[in-house]
Short mmCIF file of C-alpha atoms in Angstrom, two decimals:
data_model
loop_
_atom_site.label_atom_id
_atom_site.label_comp_id
_atom_site.label_asym_id
_atom_site.label_seq_id
_atom_site.Cartn_x
_atom_site.Cartn_y
_atom_site.Cartn_z
CA MET T 1 2.38 13.49 22.81
CA GLN T 2 -0.49 15.42 23.68
CA ARG T 3 -1.85 17.38 20.63
CA PHE T 4 -2.32 21.27 21.01
CA ALA T 5 -5.92 22.45 20.85
CA PRO T 6 -6.12 24.46 17.49
CA SER T 7 -6.84 27.72 18.93
CA ILE T 8 -3.73 27.67 20.68
CA LEU T 9 -1.79 26.41 17.83
CA VAL T 10 -3.24 29.50 16.08
CA LEU T 11 -2.32 32.14 18.21
CA ALA T 12 1.18 30.56 18.32
CA VAL T 13 1.80 30.64 14.63
CA THR T 14 0.20 34.23 14.50
CA ALA T 15 2.75 35.37 17.07
CA ALA T 16 5.66 33.91 15.15
CA LEU T 17 4.60 35.42 11.97
CA VAL T 18 3.93 38.98 13.52
CA GLY T 19 7.44 39.01 14.36
CA CYS T 20 10.62 39.77 12.21
CA GLN T 21 9.09 40.72 8.86
CA ASP T 22 11.15 43.79 7.51
CA SER T 23 12.74 44.04 4.58
CA GLY T 24 16.36 44.24 5.68
CA PRO T 25 19.07 41.11 5.10
CA GLN T 26 17.46 37.83 5.07
CA ASP T 27 18.21 35.27 7.24
CA ALA T 28 18.69 31.87 5.22
CA LYS T 29 15.54 30.16 4.20
CA VAL T 30 14.24 27.73 6.42
CA SER T 31 13.46 24.32 4.44
CA PHE T 32 13.47 20.45 5.45
CA ASN T 33 14.35 17.50 3.72
CA LYS T 34 10.99 15.74 2.65
CA ASN T 35 12.53 12.41 2.27
CA PRO T 36 15.38 11.98 4.99
CA TYR T 37 15.73 8.24 4.11
CA PRO T 38 15.75 7.96 0.40
CA SER T 39 15.49 4.57 -1.55
CA SER T 40 18.84 2.82 -1.96
CA TYR T 41 17.24 0.24 -4.11
CA GLN T 42 19.28 -0.91 -7.04
CA ALA T 43 17.62 -3.41 -9.58
CA MET T 44 19.51 -6.47 -9.59
CA PRO T 45 21.35 -8.18 -12.35
CA SER T 46 19.13 -8.73 -15.67
CA GLU T 47 19.42 -10.06 -18.89
CA LYS T 48 17.28 -9.75 -22.20
CA THR T 49 14.51 -12.45 -21.58
CA LEU T 50 11.95 -13.51 -24.43
CA ILE T 51 8.99 -15.57 -22.71
CA LYS T 52 7.40 -17.47 -25.50
CA ASN T 53 4.05 -19.20 -26.30
CA ALA T 54 2.12 -18.10 -22.91
CA THR T 55 -1.33 -17.25 -22.06
CA VAL T 56 -0.76 -13.86 -20.91
CA LEU T 57 -2.97 -11.48 -18.65
CA THR T 58 -1.81 -7.89 -19.49
CA GLY T 59 -3.63 -6.41 -16.45
CA THR T 60 -5.13 -4.08 -18.30
CA GLY T 61 -8.53 -6.23 -19.17
CA GLU T 62 -6.98 -8.04 -22.01
CA ARG T 63 -6.29 -11.73 -22.55
CA LEU T 64 -3.68 -12.94 -24.87
CA ASP T 65 -3.35 -16.85 -26.02
CA GLY T 66 0.18 -18.08 -27.43
CA ALA T 67 1.47 -14.70 -26.56
CA ASP T 68 5.02 -13.71 -26.08
CA VAL T 69 6.53 -11.08 -24.07
CA LEU T 70 10.20 -9.58 -24.09
CA LEU T 71 11.74 -8.03 -21.41
CA VAL T 72 14.90 -5.43 -22.05
CA ASP T 73 16.87 -3.42 -19.94
CA GLY T 74 14.40 -3.99 -16.96
CA LYS T 75 11.31 -2.97 -18.80
CA ILE T 76 8.83 -4.70 -21.11
CA GLU T 77 9.86 -3.90 -24.60
CA ALA T 78 7.13 -5.64 -26.51
CA ILE T 79 3.69 -8.13 -26.09
CA GLY T 80 2.43 -10.00 -28.95
CA LYS T 81 2.88 -12.77 -31.19
CA ASN T 82 5.76 -14.52 -32.90
CA LEU T 83 8.41 -11.95 -31.10
CA SER T 84 12.04 -12.32 -31.86
CA ALA T 85 15.06 -10.58 -30.57
CA SER T 86 18.94 -11.44 -30.71
CA GLY T 87 20.82 -12.11 -27.75
CA VAL T 88 17.98 -13.34 -25.62
CA LYS T 89 17.42 -16.01 -23.14
CA THR T 90 14.58 -17.64 -24.27
CA ILE T 91 11.98 -19.27 -21.70
CA ASP T 92 9.50 -21.82 -23.24
CA ALA T 93 6.20 -20.77 -21.46
CA ASN T 94 3.88 -23.14 -23.62
CA GLY T 95 0.74 -24.14 -21.18
CA LYS T 96 1.95 -21.56 -18.75
CA TRP T 97 0.55 -18.07 -17.93
CA VAL T 98 2.13 -14.78 -17.33
CA THR T 99 0.98 -11.98 -15.51
CA PRO T 100 2.05 -8.49 -14.12
CA GLY T 101 3.66 -8.71 -10.59
CA ILE T 102 1.22 -9.21 -7.86
CA ILE T 103 0.71 -6.01 -5.68
CA ASP T 104 -0.45 -6.37 -2.10
CA VAL T 105 -2.03 -2.75 -1.08
CA HIS T 106 -2.21 -3.93 2.69
CA SER T 107 0.67 -5.86 4.46
CA HIS T 108 2.46 -5.37 7.93
CA LEU T 109 5.36 -7.72 6.98
CA GLY T 110 8.43 -6.89 8.30
CA ALA T 111 6.61 -4.49 11.26
CA TYR T 112 4.78 -7.66 12.57
CA PRO T 113 7.26 -10.25 11.35
CA SER T 114 7.78 -13.83 12.27
CA PRO T 115 8.99 -15.25 14.38
CA SER T 116 6.07 -13.46 16.25
CA VAL T 117 7.23 -12.54 19.37
CA GLU T 118 6.67 -9.44 21.50
CA SER T 119 9.96 -7.78 20.93
CA HIS T 120 8.80 -7.73 17.17
CA GLN T 121 5.50 -6.25 17.45
CA ASP T 122 6.11 -2.71 15.96
CA GLY T 123 3.31 -1.58 14.07
CA ASN T 124 1.04 -0.30 16.41
CA GLU T 125 2.17 3.48 18.19
CA MET T 126 -0.89 3.33 20.29
CA THR T 127 0.23 6.11 22.74
CA ASN T 128 -2.00 9.05 21.10
CA PRO T 129 -4.95 8.79 18.68
CA VAL T 130 -3.29 10.79 16.28
CA THR T 131 0.59 9.59 15.64
CA ALA T 132 0.98 10.93 12.43
CA GLU T 133 4.68 11.47 12.86
CA VAL T 134 5.48 7.86 13.21
CA TRP T 135 6.66 6.25 10.06
CA VAL T 136 6.21 2.30 9.68
CA GLU T 137 9.34 2.11 7.26
CA HIS T 138 11.51 2.64 10.57
CA SER T 139 10.14 -0.66 12.09
CA VAL T 140 10.56 -2.69 8.78
CA TRP T 141 12.61 -5.75 9.44
CA PRO T 142 13.91 -7.31 5.99
CA GLN T 143 14.83 -10.23 7.59
CA ASP T 144 11.28 -11.15 7.98
CA PRO T 145 10.78 -14.50 6.40
CA GLY T 146 7.49 -13.51 5.43
CA PHE T 147 8.97 -11.46 2.56
CA ASN T 148 10.51 -14.74 0.76
CA ALA T 149 7.56 -16.58 1.33
CA ALA T 150 5.16 -13.49 -0.59
CA ARG T 151 7.69 -13.67 -3.34
CA ALA T 152 7.13 -17.10 -4.04
CA GLY T 153 3.70 -16.48 -4.36
CA GLY T 154 4.15 -13.93 -7.26
CA ILE T 155 4.36 -10.78 -4.85
CA THR T 156 6.77 -8.00 -6.48
CA SER T 157 5.24 -4.81 -4.57
CA LEU T 158 3.92 -4.32 -1.31
CA GLN T 159 2.85 -1.60 0.73
CA ILE T 160 3.69 -2.00 4.54
CA LEU T 161 1.05 0.08 6.66
CA PRO T 162 0.84 0.80 10.76
CA GLY T 163 -1.79 -0.95 12.56
CA SER T 164 -5.37 0.26 13.05
CA GLY T 165 -5.41 1.11 17.03
CA ASN T 166 -5.24 5.14 16.29
CA LEU T 167 -7.55 7.65 14.37
CA ILE T 168 -4.26 8.27 12.40
CA GLY T 169 -1.72 5.60 12.70
CA GLY T 170 1.39 7.05 10.88
CA ARG T 171 2.86 6.95 7.12
CA GLY T 172 3.12 3.67 5.03
CA VAL T 173 5.89 2.91 2.95
CA THR T 174 5.88 1.15 -0.66
CA LEU T 175 8.27 -1.90 -1.01
CA LYS T 176 9.87 -3.86 -4.01
CA ASN T 177 9.71 -7.42 -2.72
CA VAL T 178 13.39 -8.05 -3.05
CA PRO T 179 16.27 -9.44 -0.72
CA SER T 180 17.84 -6.75 0.83
CA PRO T 181 19.52 -5.92 4.43
CA THR T 182 18.17 -2.78 4.53
CA MET T 183 14.63 -1.29 4.43
CA GLN T 184 15.94 1.26 1.90
CA GLY T 185 17.50 -1.28 -0.08
CA MET T 186 13.97 -2.35 -0.56
CA LYS T 187 12.06 0.96 -0.75
CA TYR T 188 10.06 1.84 -4.05
CA PRO T 189 12.10 4.78 -5.51
CA GLU T 190 9.40 7.57 -6.20
CA ALA T 191 6.47 5.96 -4.89
CA PRO T 192 4.09 8.27 -2.66
CA TYR T 193 4.12 7.83 0.90
CA GLY T 194 0.62 6.46 2.32
CA LEU T 195 -0.90 7.93 5.48
CA LYS T 196 -3.11 5.20 7.55
CA MET T 197 -6.42 6.16 9.14
CA ALA T 198 -8.76 4.00 11.05
CA CYS T 199 -12.57 4.33 11.25
CA GLY T 200 -14.88 2.74 13.66
CA GLU T 201 -14.32 0.07 16.39
CA ASN T 202 -10.44 -0.18 16.87
CA PRO T 203 -9.71 3.37 17.70
CA LYS T 204 -12.67 3.99 19.98
CA ARG T 205 -12.02 0.56 21.81
CA VAL T 206 -8.29 1.19 22.38
CA TYR T 207 -8.80 4.82 23.81
CA GLY T 208 -12.08 4.32 25.46
CA SER T 209 -11.01 1.42 27.22
CA ARG T 210 -8.18 4.13 28.84
CA LYS T 211 -11.43 6.80 29.26
CA VAL T 212 -9.95 9.09 27.11
CA THR T 213 -11.19 10.27 23.78
CA PRO T 214 -12.32 9.06 21.61
CA SER T 215 -14.53 6.30 23.22
CA THR T 216 -17.51 6.70 20.53
CA ARG T 217 -17.70 7.38 16.76
CA MET T 218 -18.68 10.83 17.36
CA GLY T 219 -15.19 11.13 19.12
CA ASN T 220 -13.49 9.64 16.13
CA MET T 221 -14.98 12.32 13.84
CA ALA T 222 -13.95 15.01 16.21
CA GLY T 223 -10.64 13.67 16.42
CA TYR T 224 -10.15 13.49 12.88
CA ARG T 225 -11.34 17.07 12.51
CA ASN T 226 -9.33 18.71 14.96
CA ALA T 227 -5.95 17.16 13.57
CA TRP T 228 -7.05 18.41 9.98
CA ILE T 229 -7.86 22.02 11.59
CA GLU T 230 -4.08 22.03 13.05
CA ALA T 231 -2.75 20.66 9.76
CA THR T 232 -5.04 23.59 7.74
CA GLU T 233 -3.39 26.31 9.87
CA TYR T 234 0.31 24.57 9.65
CA LYS T 235 0.09 24.43 5.81
CA ARG T 236 -1.37 28.25 6.11
CA ALA T 237 1.58 29.37 7.92
CA TRP T 238 4.28 27.91 6.07
CA GLU T 239 2.68 29.28 2.60
CA LYS T 240 2.69 32.69 4.29
CA TYR T 241 6.24 32.10 5.21
CA GLU T 242 7.02 31.13 1.73
CA SER T 243 5.24 34.34 0.33
CA GLU T 244 6.83 37.10 2.49
CA TYR T 245 10.15 35.39 1.95
CA ALA T 246 9.72 35.33 -1.82
CA GLN T 247 8.73 39.30 -1.43
CA GLY T 248 12.24 39.63 0.26
CA LYS T 249 10.97 40.15 3.87
CA ASN T 250 12.46 38.25 6.81
CA PRO T 251 9.81 36.20 8.13
CA ALA T 252 10.12 33.68 11.09
CA ALA T 253 9.54 30.47 9.94
CA PRO T 254 6.79 28.70 11.80
CA GLU T 255 8.14 25.69 14.29
CA ARG T 256 8.57 22.61 12.92
CA ASP T 257 6.01 19.53 14.15
CA LEU T 258 6.65 16.04 12.62
CA THR T 259 3.08 15.30 12.85
CA LEU T 260 1.90 18.04 11.04
CA ASP T 261 4.48 18.01 8.33
CA THR T 262 2.88 14.63 7.45
CA LEU T 263 -0.79 15.62 7.67
CA LYS T 264 0.43 19.03 5.51
CA GLY T 265 2.05 16.51 3.11
CA VAL T 266 -1.84 14.87 2.33
CA LEU T 267 -3.27 18.57 1.97
CA ASP T 268 -0.44 19.34 -0.59
CA GLY T 269 -1.28 16.30 -2.43
CA ASP T 270 2.08 14.17 -1.87
CA ILE T 271 0.70 11.73 0.91
CA LYS T 272 -1.81 9.18 -0.34
CA ILE T 273 -4.80 8.12 2.25
CA HIS T 274 -5.27 4.58 3.38
CA ASN T 275 -8.06 4.28 5.75
CA HIS T 276 -9.05 1.19 7.64
CA CYS T 277 -12.91 1.38 7.35
CA TYR T 278 -15.39 -1.16 7.31
CA LYS T 279 -18.87 0.52 7.29
CA ALA T 280 -20.74 2.46 4.59
CA GLU T 281 -21.89 5.30 6.26
CA GLU T 282 -18.51 5.62 8.10
CA MET T 283 -16.93 5.69 4.42
CA ALA T 284 -19.09 8.15 3.31
CA MET T 285 -18.39 10.27 6.25
CA MET T 286 -14.58 9.78 5.56
CA ILE T 287 -15.21 11.29 1.74
CA ASP T 288 -17.17 14.35 3.36
CA LEU T 289 -14.14 14.79 5.72
CA GLY T 290 -11.83 14.88 2.64
CA LYS T 291 -13.89 17.51 1.04
CA GLU T 292 -14.36 19.64 4.14
CA PHE T 293 -10.51 19.91 4.50
CA ASN T 294 -9.81 19.72 0.61
CA TYR T 295 -7.76 16.36 0.44
CA ASP T 296 -8.22 13.13 -1.37
CA SER T 297 -10.08 10.18 0.83
CA GLY T 298 -7.83 7.61 -0.75
CA THR T 299 -8.28 3.99 -0.62
CA PHE T 300 -10.50 2.30 1.83
CA HIS T 301 -9.34 -1.08 3.48
CA HIS T 302 -11.38 -3.83 4.23
CA ALA T 303 -14.46 -1.98 3.13
CA ILE T 304 -16.97 -4.65 3.94
CA GLU T 305 -19.94 -2.57 3.11
CA ALA T 306 -18.38 -1.09 -0.13
CA TYR T 307 -21.28 -2.75 -2.20
CA LYS T 308 -23.60 -0.64 -0.30
CA ILE T 309 -22.00 2.76 -1.83
CA SER T 310 -20.15 1.33 -4.76
CA ASP T 311 -21.37 4.32 -6.97
CA LEU T 312 -20.40 7.23 -4.40
CA LEU T 313 -16.99 5.36 -4.35
CA ALA T 314 -16.49 5.50 -8.18
CA GLN T 315 -17.73 9.20 -8.18
CA ASN T 316 -15.21 10.21 -6.00
CA GLY T 317 -12.34 8.27 -7.22
CA ASN T 318 -11.74 6.33 -4.01
CA CYS T 319 -10.16 2.88 -4.78
CA ALA T 320 -11.84 -0.17 -2.17
CA ALA T 321 -9.34 -2.91 -1.31
CA MET T 322 -10.93 -5.72 0.16
CA TRP T 323 -11.03 -9.54 1.18
CA PRO T 324 -13.06 -12.03 -0.59
CA ASP T 325 -14.23 -13.82 2.35
CA TRP T 326 -13.21 -12.34 5.56
CA TRP T 327 -16.22 -11.09 7.77
CA GLY T 328 -18.22 -11.38 11.00
CA PHE T 329 -15.38 -11.34 13.36
CA LYS T 330 -16.58 -7.90 14.96
CA MET T 331 -19.94 -5.84 14.56
CA GLU T 332 -18.45 -3.72 12.26
CA ALA T 333 -17.28 -6.52 9.53
CA TYR T 334 -20.91 -8.47 9.89
CA ASP T 335 -22.48 -7.29 6.90
CA MET T 336 -20.73 -9.09 4.35
CA ILE T 337 -21.75 -10.40 0.77
CA GLN T 338 -19.00 -12.35 -1.20
CA GLU T 339 -19.53 -10.68 -4.32
CA ASN T 340 -18.39 -7.29 -2.47
CA VAL T 341 -15.30 -6.73 -4.97
CA ALA T 342 -17.38 -7.81 -7.95
CA VAL T 343 -20.15 -5.04 -7.42
CA VAL T 344 -17.68 -2.36 -6.69
CA ASN T 345 -15.87 -3.20 -9.81
CA ALA T 346 -19.00 -3.18 -11.57
CA VAL T 347 -19.10 0.66 -11.67
CA LYS T 348 -17.84 2.62 -14.24
CA ASN T 349 -14.55 4.67 -13.23
CA SER T 350 -14.39 2.10 -9.98
CA CYS T 351 -11.04 0.93 -8.40
CA ALA T 352 -11.51 -2.69 -6.78
CA VAL T 353 -8.63 -4.03 -4.93
CA VAL T 354 -7.79 -7.28 -3.31
CA HIS T 355 -5.57 -7.13 -0.51
CA SER T 356 -4.50 -9.68 2.17
CA ASP T 357 -3.76 -8.13 5.57
CA SER T 358 -2.20 -11.32 6.23
CA ASP T 359 1.01 -12.91 6.31
CA THR T 360 -0.28 -15.87 5.06
CA THR T 361 -2.73 -15.32 2.55
CA ILE T 362 -0.29 -12.63 1.10
CA GLN T 363 1.34 -15.90 0.03
CA ARG T 364 -1.60 -16.66 -2.49
CA LEU T 365 -3.47 -13.35 -3.52
CA ASN T 366 -3.76 -14.75 -6.76
CA GLN T 367 -6.20 -17.27 -5.16
CA GLU T 368 -7.90 -14.77 -3.06
CA ALA T 369 -8.93 -12.88 -6.15
CA GLY T 370 -9.96 -16.12 -7.82
CA LYS T 371 -12.44 -16.92 -4.88
CA VAL T 372 -14.19 -13.52 -5.75
CA MET T 373 -14.35 -14.32 -9.40
CA TYR T 374 -15.73 -17.95 -8.82
CA ARG T 375 -18.39 -16.95 -5.93
CA ALA T 376 -19.36 -13.88 -8.10
CA ASN T 377 -19.96 -15.76 -11.30
CA GLU T 378 -22.10 -18.32 -9.09
CA ASN T 379 -24.24 -15.17 -8.59
CA GLY T 380 -24.81 -13.82 -12.11
CA PHE T 381 -21.59 -11.93 -12.85
CA GLU T 382 -19.44 -12.90 -15.90
CA LEU T 383 -16.18 -12.14 -14.94
CA LYS T 384 -13.09 -13.87 -16.72
CA GLU T 385 -9.45 -14.32 -15.53
CA GLU T 386 -8.58 -10.99 -17.43
CA ASP T 387 -10.86 -9.13 -15.02
CA ALA T 388 -9.76 -10.66 -11.82
CA ILE T 389 -6.25 -9.84 -12.16
CA VAL T 390 -6.39 -6.39 -12.73
CA TRP T 391 -7.48 -6.22 -8.87
CA ILE T 392 -4.24 -7.48 -7.69
CA THR T 393 -2.02 -5.69 -10.43
CA GLN T 394 -3.33 -2.52 -12.17
CA ASN T 395 -5.54 -1.09 -9.59
CA ALA T 396 -3.45 -1.93 -6.68
CA ALA T 397 -0.89 -0.02 -8.48
CA LYS T 398 -3.53 2.99 -9.03
CA SER T 399 -4.23 2.92 -4.85
CA LEU T 400 -0.66 3.00 -4.39
CA GLY T 401 0.23 5.83 -6.90
CA ILE T 402 2.69 3.69 -9.17
CA GLU T 403 0.43 2.66 -11.89
CA ASP T 404 2.76 4.53 -14.29
CA LYS T 405 5.39 2.54 -13.09
CA THR T 406 4.06 -0.97 -12.57
CA GLY T 407 0.97 -2.81 -12.53
CA SER T 408 0.32 -3.98 -16.33
CA LEU T 409 2.25 -5.46 -19.13
CA VAL T 410 2.66 -2.29 -21.21
CA LYS T 411 5.64 -1.36 -23.30
CA GLY T 412 7.92 0.66 -21.40
CA LYS T 413 6.62 -0.41 -17.76
CA GLN T 414 9.06 -2.21 -15.23
CA ALA T 415 9.35 -5.60 -16.04
CA ASP T 416 7.75 -6.97 -12.83
CA VAL T 417 6.40 -10.49 -14.38
CA VAL T 418 5.21 -13.86 -13.12
CA ILE T 419 5.23 -16.91 -14.99
CA TRP T 420 2.70 -19.41 -13.55
CA ASN T 421 2.42 -23.17 -14.17
CA GLN T 422 -1.51 -22.69 -15.39
CA SER T 423 -3.96 -19.98 -14.50
CA PRO T 424 -3.29 -18.34 -11.49
CA PHE T 425 -6.71 -18.58 -10.18
CA SER T 426 -6.66 -22.51 -10.02
CA VAL T 427 -6.27 -23.91 -6.61
CA TYR T 428 -3.05 -25.68 -7.97
CA ALA T 429 -1.44 -22.59 -9.15
CA LYS T 430 2.33 -21.74 -8.45
CA ALA T 431 4.45 -19.37 -9.20
CA GLU T 432 7.41 -20.93 -11.36
CA GLN T 433 9.73 -17.77 -11.89
CA VAL T 434 9.26 -14.21 -10.63
CA PHE T 435 11.00 -10.86 -12.25
CA ILE T 436 11.47 -7.57 -10.69
CA ASP T 437 12.51 -4.73 -13.29
CA GLY T 438 13.60 -7.78 -15.70
CA ALA T 439 15.68 -9.47 -12.69
CA LYS T 440 14.74 -13.03 -11.91
CA VAL T 441 14.49 -12.79 -8.13
CA TYR T 442 12.64 -16.22 -7.51
CA ASP T 443 12.53 -19.71 -9.65
CA ARG T 444 10.71 -22.55 -7.97
CA PHE T 445 13.34 -25.23 -9.45
CA ASP T 446 16.35 -23.46 -8.76
CA GLU T 447 17.80 -22.71 -5.15
CA LYS T 448 19.90 -19.89 -6.34
CA TYR T 449 16.94 -17.68 -6.72
CA GLN T 450 15.23 -18.78 -3.27
CA ALA T 451 16.08 -16.52 -0.86
CA LYS T 452 16.41 -17.65 2.60
CA SER T 453 16.06 -15.73 6.13
CA ASP T 454 18.39 -16.49 8.87
CA PHE T 455 15.04 -16.75 11.19
CA MET T 456 13.08 -19.17 8.80
CA LEU T 457 12.46 -22.24 11.21
CA GLY T 458 13.57 -25.74 10.30
CA GLN T 459 16.88 -24.81 8.50
CA PRO T 460 19.82 -26.96 9.19
CA THR T 461 22.83 -25.34 11.55
CA ALA T 462 26.06 -26.01 11.99
CA VAL T 463 27.55 -27.41 14.92
CA LYS T 464 31.27 -27.08 15.99
CA THR T 465 32.92 -29.53 17.82
CA HIS T 466 35.79 -28.79 20.03
#
C-alpha cells in the first residue's frame, strides 16, 4: 500500500487524540498481541551425553585440547578434562573437534527454497519501497530440503530474511534448524525479530525502473527518513494514549497500522535491524540515520567495504556480516579485500560475522570462515581456529540477540554442539554428529538422524501396479 505523507499522519493522529478524553468511565484498554504467531518449538528427546577427548573450540576464543563436554537436560553442564558422570552415553571423540552449533545470520531457506520454481519465490514483496508490514516467516516452507543439507553442515540456528528489493523489506525470523512440519515448530523461542533494510543499488534499481521513487541513493535516504518520521509519530501517539489511559482518562486509541507496528518495534528496542549494505559511506549514513531517529542501526550484511570503517563500526556497536570472497558482481560490490572480516575483527569491541546468503555455502559455512583465516594469515594476520570459530558462533548469536542462549560452549547455555571429523576449517571437514538442545538431530553414520524432505530429488518412489 502507499504510505501516508507524514503531515497527513500527524493530523490524523492529532484529530483522533483530541476527541473523547474525559475522565468518565473508560472503554476497555486497546492493546494487541506482539507475538500472534508464537513458537511451538519443543526440544527433541535427549539423553545425558559425555563427549570425551576432543579438541574443543568454545566459541569464546578459547581452545581446549583433549577436553570433554558434558550435556545434561539440553544444556552445557561442564567443559574440562577428565570429566565423569553417571548414567551417561559416552562418545569417544579422540582425534575429533567439537564446536558450538554453527549459526547463519543471513539465509533465505524456506522463502526461496528448492525446488527453485516461480511458485516458491516468496522472499521479496516488491510492491512498495517500504513493506515493513510483511513477515518472512509467513513465507517459510519447512519442507525445503536446504534445511536438512544445512544441518548436515553443522547449522543449528539461522535467520531467514526477506530479500533486498525494498528500502525496508519486512521482518526476519530466527529458526532452530530442526525437522518440523510447521514454521512455528522451528521458530526460536524468545529470539527477537529482525527488520530487513537495504541500501544502494537494489531498491533504486527496482523502483527506478518503474519511474517511481526511489531512483537514486538520495531517494533511498529520503524514503528511510519519511518512514522513520511516520514511525516516530505513531510511537508518540501510542505513548500518549497509554499515558492518558493510565491517568484515568478515556482517550481514543490510535488506528492500528501493521507497517508502523514493526517500525515502532525497532524504536522500542524490541526488533533488531539487519541492513543489506555494501559501501562504507552508506553504512556510515545508516549509522547516522539510526542516531537521527534514536534506534540501533544493528548489523550490516555483505558489508564489502566494512574494512574501511572498522573503527566506526566498533564504536557504534555494529556487527558486520560478510562473505570471505564474493565480490565484483556489481559496482557496489567492487572494492573488496579478502581480509575484510579479519580487519573488522582486529578492532577492539568489534563484531565480525561470516554469513552465507546462499543455499549452498550455508552447507559449508565452517569452510567459508576458514577461507578468511587462511587468506588473512597469508597477509600478516595471526589468526587461529579459536578466533575464526567465533565469527560463525558467538558473534553470529550476538547479531541475532541470542548470545545469552547459544553460540558458545559455556555452562548453562543450550547444548547446540557439533562433532567434526577433524578441524572444521579443513577442506576435508565433515560434521559427524549435530546436537540441538542436547538432542541428536544429525548423525553422518546413522540414517535415523538424517531427515529427508519429500521434495528432495533422486529419492526412490513407490510404484503401484493394478
